[in-house]
XYZ file of C-alpha atoms in Angstrom:
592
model
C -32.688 -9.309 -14.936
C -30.217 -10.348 -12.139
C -31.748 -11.223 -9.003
C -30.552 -10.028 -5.324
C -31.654 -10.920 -1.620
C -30.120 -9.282 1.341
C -28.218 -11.945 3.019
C -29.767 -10.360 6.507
C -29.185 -14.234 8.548
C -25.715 -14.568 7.309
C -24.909 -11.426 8.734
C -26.506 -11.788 11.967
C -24.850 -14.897 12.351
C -21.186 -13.453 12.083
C -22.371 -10.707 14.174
C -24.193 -12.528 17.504
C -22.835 -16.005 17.158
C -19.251 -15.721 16.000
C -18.184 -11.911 16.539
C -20.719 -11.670 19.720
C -20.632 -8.051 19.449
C -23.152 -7.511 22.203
C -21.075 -9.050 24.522
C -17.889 -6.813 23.632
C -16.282 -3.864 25.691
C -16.099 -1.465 22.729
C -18.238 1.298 23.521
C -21.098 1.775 21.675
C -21.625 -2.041 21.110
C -23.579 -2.680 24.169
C -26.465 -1.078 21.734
C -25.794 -4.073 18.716
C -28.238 -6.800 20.378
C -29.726 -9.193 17.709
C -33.266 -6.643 17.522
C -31.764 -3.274 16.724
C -28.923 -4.693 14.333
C -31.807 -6.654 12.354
C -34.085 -3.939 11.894
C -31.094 -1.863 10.574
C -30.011 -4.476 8.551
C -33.846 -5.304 6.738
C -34.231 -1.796 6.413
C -31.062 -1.555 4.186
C -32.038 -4.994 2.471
C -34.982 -3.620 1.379
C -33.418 -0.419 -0.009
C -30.841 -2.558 -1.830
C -33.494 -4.851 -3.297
C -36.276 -2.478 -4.023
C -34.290 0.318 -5.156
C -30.211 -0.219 -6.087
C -30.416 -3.737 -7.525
C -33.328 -2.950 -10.436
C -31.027 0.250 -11.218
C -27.780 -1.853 -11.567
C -28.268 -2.866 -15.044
C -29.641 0.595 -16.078
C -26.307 2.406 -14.906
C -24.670 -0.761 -16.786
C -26.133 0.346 -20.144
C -26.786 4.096 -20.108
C -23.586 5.225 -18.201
C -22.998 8.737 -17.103
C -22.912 11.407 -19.923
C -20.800 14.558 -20.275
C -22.216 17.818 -21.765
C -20.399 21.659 -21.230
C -19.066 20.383 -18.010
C -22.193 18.917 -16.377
C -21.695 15.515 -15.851
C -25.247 13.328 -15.837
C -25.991 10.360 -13.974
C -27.814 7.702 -15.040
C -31.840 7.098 -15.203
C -32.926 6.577 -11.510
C -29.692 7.155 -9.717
C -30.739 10.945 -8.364
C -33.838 9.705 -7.146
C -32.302 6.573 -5.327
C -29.465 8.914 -3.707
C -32.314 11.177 -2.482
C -33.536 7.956 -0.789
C -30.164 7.116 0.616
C -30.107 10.694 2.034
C -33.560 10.972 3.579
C -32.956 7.665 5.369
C -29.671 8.660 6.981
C -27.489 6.286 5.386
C -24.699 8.295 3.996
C -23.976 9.129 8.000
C -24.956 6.160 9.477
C -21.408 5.688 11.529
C -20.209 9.521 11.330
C -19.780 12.005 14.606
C -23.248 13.026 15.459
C -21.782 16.038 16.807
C -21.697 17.339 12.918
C -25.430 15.073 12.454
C -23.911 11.497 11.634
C -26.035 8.393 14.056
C -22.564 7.662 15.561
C -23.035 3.922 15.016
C -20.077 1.452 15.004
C -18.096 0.741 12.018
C -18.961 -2.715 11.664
C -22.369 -2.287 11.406
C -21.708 0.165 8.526
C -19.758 -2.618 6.645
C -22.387 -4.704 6.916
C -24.989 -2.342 5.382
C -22.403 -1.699 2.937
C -22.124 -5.322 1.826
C -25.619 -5.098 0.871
C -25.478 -1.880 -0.905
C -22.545 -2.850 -3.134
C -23.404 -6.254 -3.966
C -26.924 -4.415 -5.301
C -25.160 -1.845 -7.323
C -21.754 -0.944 -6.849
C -20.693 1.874 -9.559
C -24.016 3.735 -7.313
C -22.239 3.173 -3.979
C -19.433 4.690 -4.955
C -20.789 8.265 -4.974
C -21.758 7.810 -0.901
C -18.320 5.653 -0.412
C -16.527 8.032 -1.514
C -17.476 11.480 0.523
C -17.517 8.816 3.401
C -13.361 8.646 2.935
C -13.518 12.619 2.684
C -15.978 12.934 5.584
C -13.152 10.978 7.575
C -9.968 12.490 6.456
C -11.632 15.919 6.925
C -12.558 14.816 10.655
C -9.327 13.345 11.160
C -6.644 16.436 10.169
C -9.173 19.191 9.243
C -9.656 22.420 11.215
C -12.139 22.953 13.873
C -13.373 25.773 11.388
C -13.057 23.205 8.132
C -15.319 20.525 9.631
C -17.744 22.929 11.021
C -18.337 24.036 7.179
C -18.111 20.901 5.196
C -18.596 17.655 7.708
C -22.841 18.469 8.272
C -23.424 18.565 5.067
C -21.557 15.821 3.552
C -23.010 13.635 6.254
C -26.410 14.205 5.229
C -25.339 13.843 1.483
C -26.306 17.339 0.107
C -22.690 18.014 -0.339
C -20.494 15.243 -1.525
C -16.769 14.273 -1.306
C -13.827 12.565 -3.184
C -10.102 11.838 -3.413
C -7.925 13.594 -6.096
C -4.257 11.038 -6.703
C -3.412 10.332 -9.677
C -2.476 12.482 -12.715
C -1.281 11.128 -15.938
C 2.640 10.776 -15.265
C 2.156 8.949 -11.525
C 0.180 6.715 -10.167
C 1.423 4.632 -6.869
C 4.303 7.041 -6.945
C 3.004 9.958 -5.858
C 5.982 11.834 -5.534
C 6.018 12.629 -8.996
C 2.855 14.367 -8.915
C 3.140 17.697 -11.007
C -0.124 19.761 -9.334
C 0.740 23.013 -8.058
C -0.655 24.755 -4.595
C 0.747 28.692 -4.724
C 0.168 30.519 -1.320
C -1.939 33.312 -1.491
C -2.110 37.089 0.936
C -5.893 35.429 2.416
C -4.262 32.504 3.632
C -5.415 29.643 0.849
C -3.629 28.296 -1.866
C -4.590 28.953 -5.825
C -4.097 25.142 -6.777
C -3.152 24.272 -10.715
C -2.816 20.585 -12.214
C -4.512 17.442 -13.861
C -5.815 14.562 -11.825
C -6.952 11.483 -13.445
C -9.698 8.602 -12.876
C -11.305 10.859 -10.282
C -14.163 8.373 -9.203
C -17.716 11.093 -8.712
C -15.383 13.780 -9.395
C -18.686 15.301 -11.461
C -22.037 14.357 -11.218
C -25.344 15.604 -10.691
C -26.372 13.701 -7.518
C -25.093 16.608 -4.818
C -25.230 20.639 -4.832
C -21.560 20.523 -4.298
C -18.324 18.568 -4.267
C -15.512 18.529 -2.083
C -12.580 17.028 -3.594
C -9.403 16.662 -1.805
C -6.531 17.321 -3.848
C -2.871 16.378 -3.518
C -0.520 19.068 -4.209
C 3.311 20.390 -4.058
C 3.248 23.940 -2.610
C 6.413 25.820 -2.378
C 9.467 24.810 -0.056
C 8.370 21.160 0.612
C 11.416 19.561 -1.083
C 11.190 16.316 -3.874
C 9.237 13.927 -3.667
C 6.271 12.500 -0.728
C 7.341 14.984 1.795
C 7.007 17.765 0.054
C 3.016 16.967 -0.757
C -0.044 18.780 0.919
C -3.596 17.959 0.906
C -6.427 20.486 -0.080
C -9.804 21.079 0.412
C -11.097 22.448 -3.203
C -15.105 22.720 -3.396
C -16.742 22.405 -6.480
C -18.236 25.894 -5.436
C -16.528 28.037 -3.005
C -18.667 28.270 0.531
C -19.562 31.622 1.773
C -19.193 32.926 5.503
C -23.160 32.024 6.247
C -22.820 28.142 4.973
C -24.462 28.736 1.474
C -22.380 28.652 -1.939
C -21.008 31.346 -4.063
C -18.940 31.492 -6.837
C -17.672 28.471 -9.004
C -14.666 27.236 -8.608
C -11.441 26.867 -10.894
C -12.256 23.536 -12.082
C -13.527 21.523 -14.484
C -13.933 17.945 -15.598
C -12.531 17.986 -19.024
C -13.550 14.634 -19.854
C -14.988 10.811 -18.364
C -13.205 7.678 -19.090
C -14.340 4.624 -21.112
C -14.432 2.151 -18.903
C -14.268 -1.862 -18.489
C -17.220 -1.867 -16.124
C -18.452 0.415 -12.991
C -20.275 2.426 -15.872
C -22.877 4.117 -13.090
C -20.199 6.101 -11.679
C -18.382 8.832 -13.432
C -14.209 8.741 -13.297
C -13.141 11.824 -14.487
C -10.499 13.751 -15.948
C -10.092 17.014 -13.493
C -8.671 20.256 -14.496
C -7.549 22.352 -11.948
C -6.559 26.077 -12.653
C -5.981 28.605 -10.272
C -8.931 26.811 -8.218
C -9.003 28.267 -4.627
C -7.953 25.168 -1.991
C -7.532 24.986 1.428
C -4.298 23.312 3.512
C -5.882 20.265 5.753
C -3.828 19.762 8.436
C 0.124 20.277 8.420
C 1.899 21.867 5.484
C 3.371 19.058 3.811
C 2.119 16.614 5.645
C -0.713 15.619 3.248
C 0.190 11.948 2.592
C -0.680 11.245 6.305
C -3.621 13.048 5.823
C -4.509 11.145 2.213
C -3.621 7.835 3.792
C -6.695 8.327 6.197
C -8.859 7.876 2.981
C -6.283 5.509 1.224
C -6.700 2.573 4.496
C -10.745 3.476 4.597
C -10.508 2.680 1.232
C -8.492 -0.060 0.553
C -10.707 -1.747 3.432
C -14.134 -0.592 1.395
C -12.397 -1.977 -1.893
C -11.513 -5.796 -0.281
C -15.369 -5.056 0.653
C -16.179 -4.547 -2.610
C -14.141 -7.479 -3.988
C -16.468 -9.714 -1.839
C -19.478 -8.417 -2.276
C -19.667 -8.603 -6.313
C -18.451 -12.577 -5.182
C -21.824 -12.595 -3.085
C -24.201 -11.553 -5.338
C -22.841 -13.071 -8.682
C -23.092 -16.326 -6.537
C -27.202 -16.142 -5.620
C -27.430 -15.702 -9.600
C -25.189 -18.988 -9.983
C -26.756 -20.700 -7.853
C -30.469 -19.936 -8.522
C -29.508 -20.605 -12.401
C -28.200 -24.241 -11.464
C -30.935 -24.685 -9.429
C -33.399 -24.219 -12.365
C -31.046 -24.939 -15.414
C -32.221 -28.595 -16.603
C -29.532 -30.152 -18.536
C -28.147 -34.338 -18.425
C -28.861 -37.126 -15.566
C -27.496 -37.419 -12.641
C -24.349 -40.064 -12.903
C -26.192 -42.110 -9.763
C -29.750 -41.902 -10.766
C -32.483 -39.500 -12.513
C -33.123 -36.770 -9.466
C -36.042 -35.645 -11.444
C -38.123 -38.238 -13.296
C -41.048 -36.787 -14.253
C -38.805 -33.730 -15.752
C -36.751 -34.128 -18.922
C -33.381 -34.041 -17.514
C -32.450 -32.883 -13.843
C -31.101 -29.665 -12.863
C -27.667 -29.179 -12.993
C -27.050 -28.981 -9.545
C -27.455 -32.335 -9.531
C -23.496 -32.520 -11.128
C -20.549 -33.020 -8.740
C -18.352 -30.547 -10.926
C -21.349 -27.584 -11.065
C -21.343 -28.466 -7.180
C -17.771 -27.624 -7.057
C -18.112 -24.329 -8.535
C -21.058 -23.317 -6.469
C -18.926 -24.380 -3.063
C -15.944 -22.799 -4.380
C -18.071 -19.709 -4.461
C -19.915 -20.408 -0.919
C -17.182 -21.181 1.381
C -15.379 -18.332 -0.241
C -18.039 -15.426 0.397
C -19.187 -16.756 3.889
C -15.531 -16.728 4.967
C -14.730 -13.421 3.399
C -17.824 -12.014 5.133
C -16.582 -13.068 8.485
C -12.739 -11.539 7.805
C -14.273 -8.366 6.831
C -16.732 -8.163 9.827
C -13.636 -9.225 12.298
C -11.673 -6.640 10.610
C -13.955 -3.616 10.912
C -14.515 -4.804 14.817
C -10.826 -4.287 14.962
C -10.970 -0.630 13.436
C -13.290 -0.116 15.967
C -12.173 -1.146 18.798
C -8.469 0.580 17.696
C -10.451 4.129 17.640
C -13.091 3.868 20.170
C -10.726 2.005 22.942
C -8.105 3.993 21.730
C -6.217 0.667 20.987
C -3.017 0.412 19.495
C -2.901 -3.282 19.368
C -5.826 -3.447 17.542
C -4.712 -0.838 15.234
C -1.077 -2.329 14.587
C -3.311 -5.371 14.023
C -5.394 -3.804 10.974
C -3.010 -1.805 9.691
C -1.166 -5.576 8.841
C -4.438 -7.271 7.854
C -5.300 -4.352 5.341
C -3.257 -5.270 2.693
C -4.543 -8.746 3.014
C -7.992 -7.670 2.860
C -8.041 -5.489 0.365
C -5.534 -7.990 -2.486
C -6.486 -11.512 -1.397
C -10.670 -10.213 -1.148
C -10.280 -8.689 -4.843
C -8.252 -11.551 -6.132
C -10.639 -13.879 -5.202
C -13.821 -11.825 -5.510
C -13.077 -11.448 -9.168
C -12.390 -15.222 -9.316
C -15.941 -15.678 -7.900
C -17.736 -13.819 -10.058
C -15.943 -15.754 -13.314
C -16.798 -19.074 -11.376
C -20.634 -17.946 -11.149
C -20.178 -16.753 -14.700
C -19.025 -20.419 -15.821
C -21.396 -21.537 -14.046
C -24.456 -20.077 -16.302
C -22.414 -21.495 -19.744
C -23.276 -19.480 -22.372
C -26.014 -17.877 -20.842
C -23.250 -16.205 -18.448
C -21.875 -14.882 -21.753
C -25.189 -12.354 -22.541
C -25.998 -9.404 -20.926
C -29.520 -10.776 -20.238
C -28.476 -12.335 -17.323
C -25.998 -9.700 -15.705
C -23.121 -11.805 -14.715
C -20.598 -10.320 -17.339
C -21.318 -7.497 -15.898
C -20.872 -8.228 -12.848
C -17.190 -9.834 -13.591
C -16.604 -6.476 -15.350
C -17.376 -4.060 -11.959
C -15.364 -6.320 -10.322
C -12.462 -5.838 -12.117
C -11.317 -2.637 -11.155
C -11.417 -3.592 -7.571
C -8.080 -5.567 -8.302
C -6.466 -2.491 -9.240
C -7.683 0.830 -7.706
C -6.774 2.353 -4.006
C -3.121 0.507 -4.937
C -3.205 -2.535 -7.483
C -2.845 -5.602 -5.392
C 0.926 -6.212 -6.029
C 1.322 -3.015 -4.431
C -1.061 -4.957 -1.731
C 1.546 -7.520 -1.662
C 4.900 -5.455 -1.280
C 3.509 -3.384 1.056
C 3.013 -6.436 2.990
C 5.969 -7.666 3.088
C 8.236 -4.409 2.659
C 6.399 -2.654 5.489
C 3.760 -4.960 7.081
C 5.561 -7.514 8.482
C 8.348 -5.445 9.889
C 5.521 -3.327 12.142
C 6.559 -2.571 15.433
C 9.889 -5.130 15.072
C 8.176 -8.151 13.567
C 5.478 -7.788 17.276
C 2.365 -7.264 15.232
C 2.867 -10.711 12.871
C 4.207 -12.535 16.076
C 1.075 -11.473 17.327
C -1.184 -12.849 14.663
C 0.516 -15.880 15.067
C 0.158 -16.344 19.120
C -3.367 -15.625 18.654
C -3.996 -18.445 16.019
C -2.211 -20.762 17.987
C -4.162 -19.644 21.288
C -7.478 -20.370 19.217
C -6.303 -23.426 18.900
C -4.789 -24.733 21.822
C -8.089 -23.265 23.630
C -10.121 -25.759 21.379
C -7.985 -28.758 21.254
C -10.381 -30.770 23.088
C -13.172 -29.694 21.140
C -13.341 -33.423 19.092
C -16.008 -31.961 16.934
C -13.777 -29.260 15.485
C -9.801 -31.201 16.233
C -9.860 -33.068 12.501
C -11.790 -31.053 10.016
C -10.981 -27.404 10.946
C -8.538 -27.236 13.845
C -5.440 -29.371 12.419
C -5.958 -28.271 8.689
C -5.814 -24.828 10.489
C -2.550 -25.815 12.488
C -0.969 -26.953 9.409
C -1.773 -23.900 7.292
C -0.647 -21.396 9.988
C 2.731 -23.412 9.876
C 3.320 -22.991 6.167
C 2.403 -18.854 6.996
C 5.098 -18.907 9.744
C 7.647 -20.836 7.813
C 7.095 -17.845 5.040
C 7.734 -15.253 7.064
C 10.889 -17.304 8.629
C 12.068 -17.078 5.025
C 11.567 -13.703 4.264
C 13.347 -13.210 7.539
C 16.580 -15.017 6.899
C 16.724 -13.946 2.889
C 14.594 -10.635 3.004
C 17.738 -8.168 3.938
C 20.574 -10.093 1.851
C 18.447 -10.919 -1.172
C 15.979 -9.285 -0.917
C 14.648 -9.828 -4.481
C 13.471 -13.535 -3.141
C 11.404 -11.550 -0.876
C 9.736 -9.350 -3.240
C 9.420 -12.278 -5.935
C 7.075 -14.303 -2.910
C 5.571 -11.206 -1.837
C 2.237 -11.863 -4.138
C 2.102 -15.787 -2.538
C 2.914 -14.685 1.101
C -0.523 -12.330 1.053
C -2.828 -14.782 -0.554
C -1.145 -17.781 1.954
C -1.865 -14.797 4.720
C -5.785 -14.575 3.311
C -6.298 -18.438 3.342
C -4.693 -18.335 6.940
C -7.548 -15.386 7.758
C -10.304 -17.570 6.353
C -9.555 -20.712 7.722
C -9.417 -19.151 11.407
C -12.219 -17.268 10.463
C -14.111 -20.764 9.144
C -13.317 -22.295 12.276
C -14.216 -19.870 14.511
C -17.822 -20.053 12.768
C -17.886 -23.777 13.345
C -17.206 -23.228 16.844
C -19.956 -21.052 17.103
C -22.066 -23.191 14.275
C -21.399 -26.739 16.766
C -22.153 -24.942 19.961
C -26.128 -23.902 18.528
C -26.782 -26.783 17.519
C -25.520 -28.255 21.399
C -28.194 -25.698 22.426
C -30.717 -26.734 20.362
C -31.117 -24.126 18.037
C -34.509 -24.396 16.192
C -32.614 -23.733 12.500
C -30.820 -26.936 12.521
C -30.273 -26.981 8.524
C -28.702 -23.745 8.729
C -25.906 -24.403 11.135
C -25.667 -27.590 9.892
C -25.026 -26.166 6.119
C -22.383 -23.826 8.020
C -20.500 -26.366 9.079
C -20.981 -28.344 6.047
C -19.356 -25.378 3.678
C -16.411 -25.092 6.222
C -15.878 -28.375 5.965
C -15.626 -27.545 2.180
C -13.194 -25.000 2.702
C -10.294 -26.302 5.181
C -10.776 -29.594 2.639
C -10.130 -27.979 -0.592
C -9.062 -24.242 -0.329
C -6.752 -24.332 2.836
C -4.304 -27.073 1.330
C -3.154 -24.075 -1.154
C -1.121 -22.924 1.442
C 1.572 -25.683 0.768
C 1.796 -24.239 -2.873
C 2.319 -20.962 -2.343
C 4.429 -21.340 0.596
C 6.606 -23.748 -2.056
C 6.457 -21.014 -4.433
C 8.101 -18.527 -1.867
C 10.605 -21.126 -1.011
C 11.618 -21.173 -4.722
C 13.069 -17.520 -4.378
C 13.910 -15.050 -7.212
C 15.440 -17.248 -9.287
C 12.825 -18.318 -11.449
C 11.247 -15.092 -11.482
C 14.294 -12.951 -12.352
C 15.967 -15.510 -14.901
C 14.681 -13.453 -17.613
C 16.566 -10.534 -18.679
C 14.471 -7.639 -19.847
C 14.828 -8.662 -23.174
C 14.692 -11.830 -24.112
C 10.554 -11.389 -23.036
């Protein structure tokens, strides 16, 4: 059985010492002092311990099960998600005017860290009616929200996102579903939609899915799609449900890993659906879920990293196997643990530096969502809206490369179900490619990020790197391990974007060919600020004294680790960019 512990101090460091959030102007964080965010924060470790981590395996190996249109969960899971419901979880940072606590974003990606490194296929069901909750708030009626928002917030009624069908997938203007107008004012909707995470289950008395469609007069292609509310069971005028629906899920998919949660195969015919928002406007509408999402999935990436890590670590803590090269470690044992080996150490910091750093990106980023909606800030939202793509590709990239470190890190052992890291290398797989596979990460990045507001928002990024640094430069405890190698990596991320610049318009294959490089150069850029900044904050406890001198010490220690041997790969890829289309494109079709 895998093992998991809430990873409450981490978080409260990135919170209070590096983030400072009770310090901040954004309203609503005057409330995050270092009392109120830990009790929320144990109270969701336990819940994640206790509850979601035992059931991870069981979803692993029983799956969900399809029988005359009833979709079943696995053993446990209805019982946990009446937990998750009764302690206010599901609405933990939605309106309160429709019952949500109103509490920041941030400290909801925190408590979601926990929740999906403890069983992630589970999360899913809540993650996703969270992205409905939000697009429904966002662009639905006053009248739309007043029906559906209360009781997806307290999890009774749950939500998801309806894409893909069989013939598109990131081009969604090929989508084939139908939305006909109809005398009442709704819309009879007809089509297939494909890997429909919770699309069917038995964890909620109804489902809202929201449902991409072409209704008449909207033209070819994007612009002509509109988004739909279509309920599982239609709601009557009172707030309680009527009749079923015109849909079904016709089947569930076999899948690599995520086995907890159901993807389905959705049949829509002549199911009654309801515009949200503008009439052919429903991609703006969709994309509120789609950034939630992609944000939640470079979460995810992360958070599989995290807790395939404490299993790697507490296995090469115990594992005895060979001596160590300078001296037996532990005599009176037969060999010494395999910690003890500079190569296992390797993998395990490889896996540290990687998750603490991630942890802090994700933190800074979801502090920057909220400060762009509750300061009405659109500096802080050109700022995410940039970083996205970087969070959700370069988190999943190297999330799944963290879990297959921890894996090598058992041997065989890592091999066998027993110990649960295979399947933890399987959940995380998907993360790579769903809510826009990450080379759609990358050329979004570079065909649309980077030009944001005339090139402003990346020249922004930039000026605020070098700020951080020129603030510290005196700082001689952070000058030669974190603020040069930081100096030297921003450079090679400037010198990128130069090049994209000066080849992007003529050439612009040499752009696309470097886009994949330029995002995970971008992510080492975002960790090694982010490493530094929690060395700053790491040095100045320890000039105060702090009581826990092993744990700031160890933080410095692992970013140390980091701007050492993870940072320097910005000189590869930024050579990699540098060598243009050429060797990419040298190929034709084929001679593959």
């Amino acid at each position: 059985m895998p093992i998991y512990h809430a990873p409450t101090k981490d978080m409260q460091f990135v919170l209070h010492d590096v983030l400072k959030i009770a310090e901040s102007d954004i309203p609503g964080y005057d409330e995050l002092d270092r009392d109120f965010t830990g009790a929320v924060l144990e109270e969701a470790g336990k819940l994640s311990e206790n509850v979601l981590a035992p059931l991870n395996p069981v979803g692993d190996r029983q799956g969900c099960t399809l029988e005359n249109g009833v979709v079943r969960t696995p053993e446990g899971f209805k019982a946990a998600y009446d937990q998750m419901r009764e302690g206010g979880w599901i609405g933990l940072d939605a309106d309160p005017e429709y019952g949500g606590q109103g509490m920041p974003y941030l400290l909801n990606s925190a408590v979601g860290e926990m929740f999906v490194s403890s069983n992630m296929a589970f999360n899913m069901y809540q993650g996703l009616t969270h992205g409905a909750y939000s697009a429904i708030h966002a662009h639905g009626s006053e009248a739309q929200k007043a029906t559906y928002l209360p009781k997806m917030i307290e999890g009774s009624w749950s939500g998801t996102m309806n894409l893909t069908e069989p013939q598109c997938g990131t081009d969604l203007g090929l989508i084939r579903t139908k939305a006909e107008p109809q005398d009442d004012g709704s819309y009879s909707i007809t089509g297939q939609k494909i890997w429909i995470s919770a699309g069917e289950h038995d964890l909620s008395d109804n489902i809202i899915h929201l449902v991409l469609a072409k209704a008449p007069g909207g033209g070819e292609g994007t612009k002509g799609i509109s988004l739909f509310i279509v309920p599982k069971f239609l709601v009557n005028e009172d707030g309680s449900l009527g009749a079923r629906n015109g849909l079904v899920c016709g089947g569930l998919e076999e899948k690599m890993g995520i086995h907890g949660n159901a993807t389905c195969v959705m049949h829509y015919d002549g199911a009654r659906g309801f515009l949200v928002g503008e009439l052919h406007k429903g991609m703006r509408a969709m994309f509120t879920m789609m950034n939630e999402a992609r944000l939640g999935v470079g979460l995810q990436g992360y958070a599989q990293g995290a807790v395939a890590y404490q299993n790697a670590l507490a296995f090469a803590q115990d594992r005895l196997q060979g001596r160590d090269v300078t001296g037996p470690q532990s005599p009176d044992s037969p060999a010494d643990p395999i910690i003890v080996h500079p190569d296992v150490r390797r993998n395990l910091m490889d896996q540290k530096s990687f998750v603490e750093g991630a942890r802090a990106f994700t933190f800074w980023g979801a502090q920057m969502i909220d400060r762009a909606h509750r300061n009405e800030d659109s500096e802080a939202e050109a700022m995410i809206s940039l970083l996205t793509p970087v969070l959700k590709g370069f988190l999943t990239d190297k999330g799944f490369e963290t879990c297959v470190l921890a894996q090598q890190t058992l041997g065989g052992s890592g091999f066998t179900r027993e110990w649960g890291l295979e399947q933890f290398v399987r959940d995380a797989r998907i993360t790579m490619i769903y809510e826009g596979t990450n080379g759609i990460q990358s050329l979004d990045l570079v065909g649309r990020k980077l030009g944001l507001n005339g090139g402003k928002t990346v020249m922004a990024f930039f000026d605020m790197v070098k700020a951080f640094i020129k603030e510290n430069e005196e700082n001689e405890a952070l000058k030669a391990d974190f603020l040069d190698p930081l100096k030297k990596a921003s450079k090679d991320l400037q010198a990128a974007g130069m090049y994209f610049m000066q080849n992007g318009m003529k050439a612009p294959n040499n752009a696309l060919s470097g886009s994949y490089d330029f995002m995970h150069l971008f992510g080492h850029v975002c960790l090694g600020l982010m490493w530094t900044k929690m060395a700053k904050a790491a040095a100045e406890a320890l000039d105060a004294g702090a009581e826990d001198t092993v744990f700031y010490e160890t933080k410095l220690a692992t970013g140390r680790y980091y701007m050492a041997r993870q940072l320097p790969a910005t000189a590869t890829h930024l050579a990699r960019i540098e060598s243009g289309a050429g060797p990419v494109m040298a190929l034709d079709a084929a001679n593959f």
